[in-house]
Amino acid sequence: MQFKLNLNPGQKRKILLIIRLLLLAAACFYLLFLLKNNFLIEDNQFQLYFANQAGSLLVSEKRELTIAEDKYRALVAALIEGPQTADLEATIPAGVKLIDYQIKAKTITLNFNTALRDNHSGGSAGETLTVYSIVNTLTALSEIDRVTILIDGQQIDSLVGHLDLSRPLRYNQKLVAGN
Amino acid sequence: MAAELKQIFIFLAIIFLIIFIAPAVLAQNSIFFNGENITAQIHTINQNGELLIKARDLAELLNTKLSWQPALKSLEMKSEGVNIKLMAASTYIQIGNNAIKTKSGLQLVDNQAYVPLAKTIEAFGYLLEYQQDNQELYIYQPETTIRDVSWQEDGNQLRIKMNEITPYRVLHSEDGRTITIEIDKARIDKEFSDNVSNNNYYLKVVNVPNRALLRLIIKSKNPIPFQLDGGVYETDDALILSFLPQLKRIYFNANNELNIQATGEIGDPEIEYLNDGQEMLVDIPSVVTGNYQLDLQDNPLVKSVKVIQKSLDPVVLRVKVQFSKGEVFQPLNNVNSNILSFRPGQRAQITNLDYHSGQLSFYASSALKPELFLLTKPPRLVINLFNTERGSGVRDQLKINDSKLKRVRTARFDDQTVRLVADLASLTNYELTEHKESGLFKYTISFKNQFKSITSQANQNYQYLNIDLTGKTDYEIKKFNYPHRLVIDFKNTYNNLDQLKLPEYYAPLVKDIRSSNYMLEGEEVTRLVFELSNYYSHKIESPPGSSQIKIALARKYFNESEKIEPQIKDHLIVVDAGHGGFDPGAIGRNGLNEKSCNLAIALKVRNILKAKGHNVLLTRSKDNFLSLQKRVKFANKINAEIFVSIHANSFTNPSSGGVETHYNNANPASRLFAEKIHDKLGRSLGINDRGIKESNFYVIKYTKMPSVLVEVAFLSNPREEKLLGSSKFQQKAASLIVDGILDYLEEKEGR
């Protein structure tokens, strides 16, 4: 098929101008991308575990956290803050603070204030999800295998009367949705 | 046409506006100097979007000398070797021998000189940070000085020497070729030397204006071998980043061995052979490509060697070796932990081919990637083992002739490959597993059982159910009541019931046969369910673990004593009401305490069991606190036969609800106990069935007898809270729990 454009010089100029502008715009976008990839801060990705709405399972939420100094505190803080995904439920009661923590032989010992127990709404479902949201989030890190939870520096048998916390806990695959 | 052009034009114009006029206009309301709010002490003006400060205020703040030459209208400030000069009507600031452009330059207002704050103060070595959407400007004196950045330890460490360690961040780009170290409140030393840049690395130091931080950006031609987690250490005067080992050299040594050398320790590689052994892939964990040397000296055995970074998360380096003559290289045991060595002409030896109850196994001297496929006529499984040869214990033929396999033949398929052919009795599923055993690799192919037939015959007294499988199998038979049914769980069995002709005539005792598959503790289980028309006594007439199961159902009881007294006595049952005393447990929205409804249900359970003549003890019968340890000790000390803990559940979402039964595998009988109890509760309590759960709960873990913990309903769900408070619902829950207890005890009695 033969196709010929009949354009007067004015139209030609306009089209040329547009092509130039498009090229310039493309160059600008390319530059912006280059800048973005090279100079903007690249955040780290973490898996945070929150409860599903039924209160039966944990669902992982991929989160980019800018880690200033302390990855572990930042992860606990993100758990306390709650999920960003709409259909997930927070697992940590109000007022909870991480007092301090210690890592030894791939076991992290997290020392929480008493709010974790006192403000907890109870129930084995609630307790299981609270504890394993913490345990699974931290053991998802390659350097952590086990988690021990202390309340105000004290060893506990259980948080609110069901789950055995007298021994360090490992990642719980059964509680994770999609298994 | 013209209108369209116009539209395109406007569109482009808007894009340009967005791109170029994006930076917001500065407007600081507060200015902080070393943390102190000095807004009220200084005079500032805004001009051309730039903040200007009265020169005298600035001189006082920084304690600098200021001189003004009216004739030239020029201003000079001096401090610690820094000398800056501004002139009216010029937008430049002269700093030493350099001049930088500002927006406004020196401005005279009411006969007072004003100078651009940001540029001037930066010239004196101060750092600026804008916060709160540019509402606040912070001026800091640098807290640390970066003196030197250099490689250490054969390029495995990067050392950043600085006066003091201030907060920092280490960031990696996605492609792994850029590493950015952000250091807060840092400045670069005047005598800083770049000892990092070389033919592979390039260091760039960026002062991030407005954020009071310094960025050290290191770019590399190759992925930088950073460790994904950690790898950053602090000393008193340095920050140390330690890297993963890098590939250093690939070469042939004097013994004609191919060596892959890294700058550090090499972990266990994965080795795979492709294209009938023409090609070898070596995947090395935690090593990255570096400036490595490829030194093959035209070795005739190797055509090419390629190195790629297979992945960065996790870090895996892939070395791809193509052989030219079909001479295969095999890994040697590591002598030097930094070197992987391969010797030509060695093949993996296959040894000890064996078959035992549905499992075919053999050993190999190195890891293999067996290729398996099924052929239908006649049914057989073909196993190709590349780059291997037959060793001891592998004969041409292994005769089996059982229900699954007729025989296994072995042969050299071609130059590189040993082929095993398993002649099957019928097509079946299989599973291949690999594990290391004293330096050798053991491969096991498990052939799954399938159902051969299910038949049923009835005579006057009994109805027999016969289940025939292709092999001996692990199974468990359970009976559930209301509705009455007999359940058989098979392990390692392929569910081929849809291909099977089931008896058309089940009657009189069997109503229906169903099957399902589910996972039980990580293993797939095929469940066969016989729906019974009533309760019938049953007897298993085949020995356990056989391939033929024969069950007799009888209208009459097999055991005469059961007929007269089908009840179980002298069983000590402990019922545990959760929480109590100062521990209320969960609390409902309308104020119902978990401790009270737990106790109410536990008391009802006791009463029903007592009325039936059973021996029941409660851990608590009133509102008092008992630790978890005490509850466990109580049940263990009196040697209870079974333990039931009664609880009510709670969750933050008020709409979730239902009944759960928990068990723990500490006592293997607990699961059946839980199944029996939950069979009643899940089916008949009238609320959502949340199922049976294996849980790490204290009281069911440390009690020695079969134990369950029942979460009757959710107090956090207003509808269920109402139910939990009603005596009728409590009675219903209690009687269903009792039914489950009796069902379990009856089955244990072996009725």
XYZ file of C-alpha atoms in Angstrom, chain B residues 11 102 127 138 202 224 312 330 355 379 396 410 426 453 483 508 540 570 612 615 657 669 735 744 746:
25
model
C 0.118 18.178 27.577
C 23.343 32.260 45.038
C 25.668 21.422 58.126
C 18.584 23.065 61.801
C 34.646 4.084 42.062
C 29.551 -5.751 45.391
C 21.946 -11.858 45.059
C 34.071 -34.525 39.248
C 14.235 -52.800 47.129
C 3.863 -49.791 32.996
C 21.668 -56.206 35.658
C 19.881 -51.666 35.087
C 0.487 -51.107 37.594
C -10.547 -53.125 45.539
C -23.695 -39.849 62.951
C -27.649 -53.430 55.334
C -10.651 -55.827 62.695
C -12.983 -46.397 87.310
C -23.133 -41.604 84.871
C -14.846 -40.464 88.843
C -16.194 -16.762 66.592
C -3.169 -40.311 72.201
C -22.970 -32.625 77.526
C -12.935 -41.784 73.468
C -15.198 -46.501 74.862
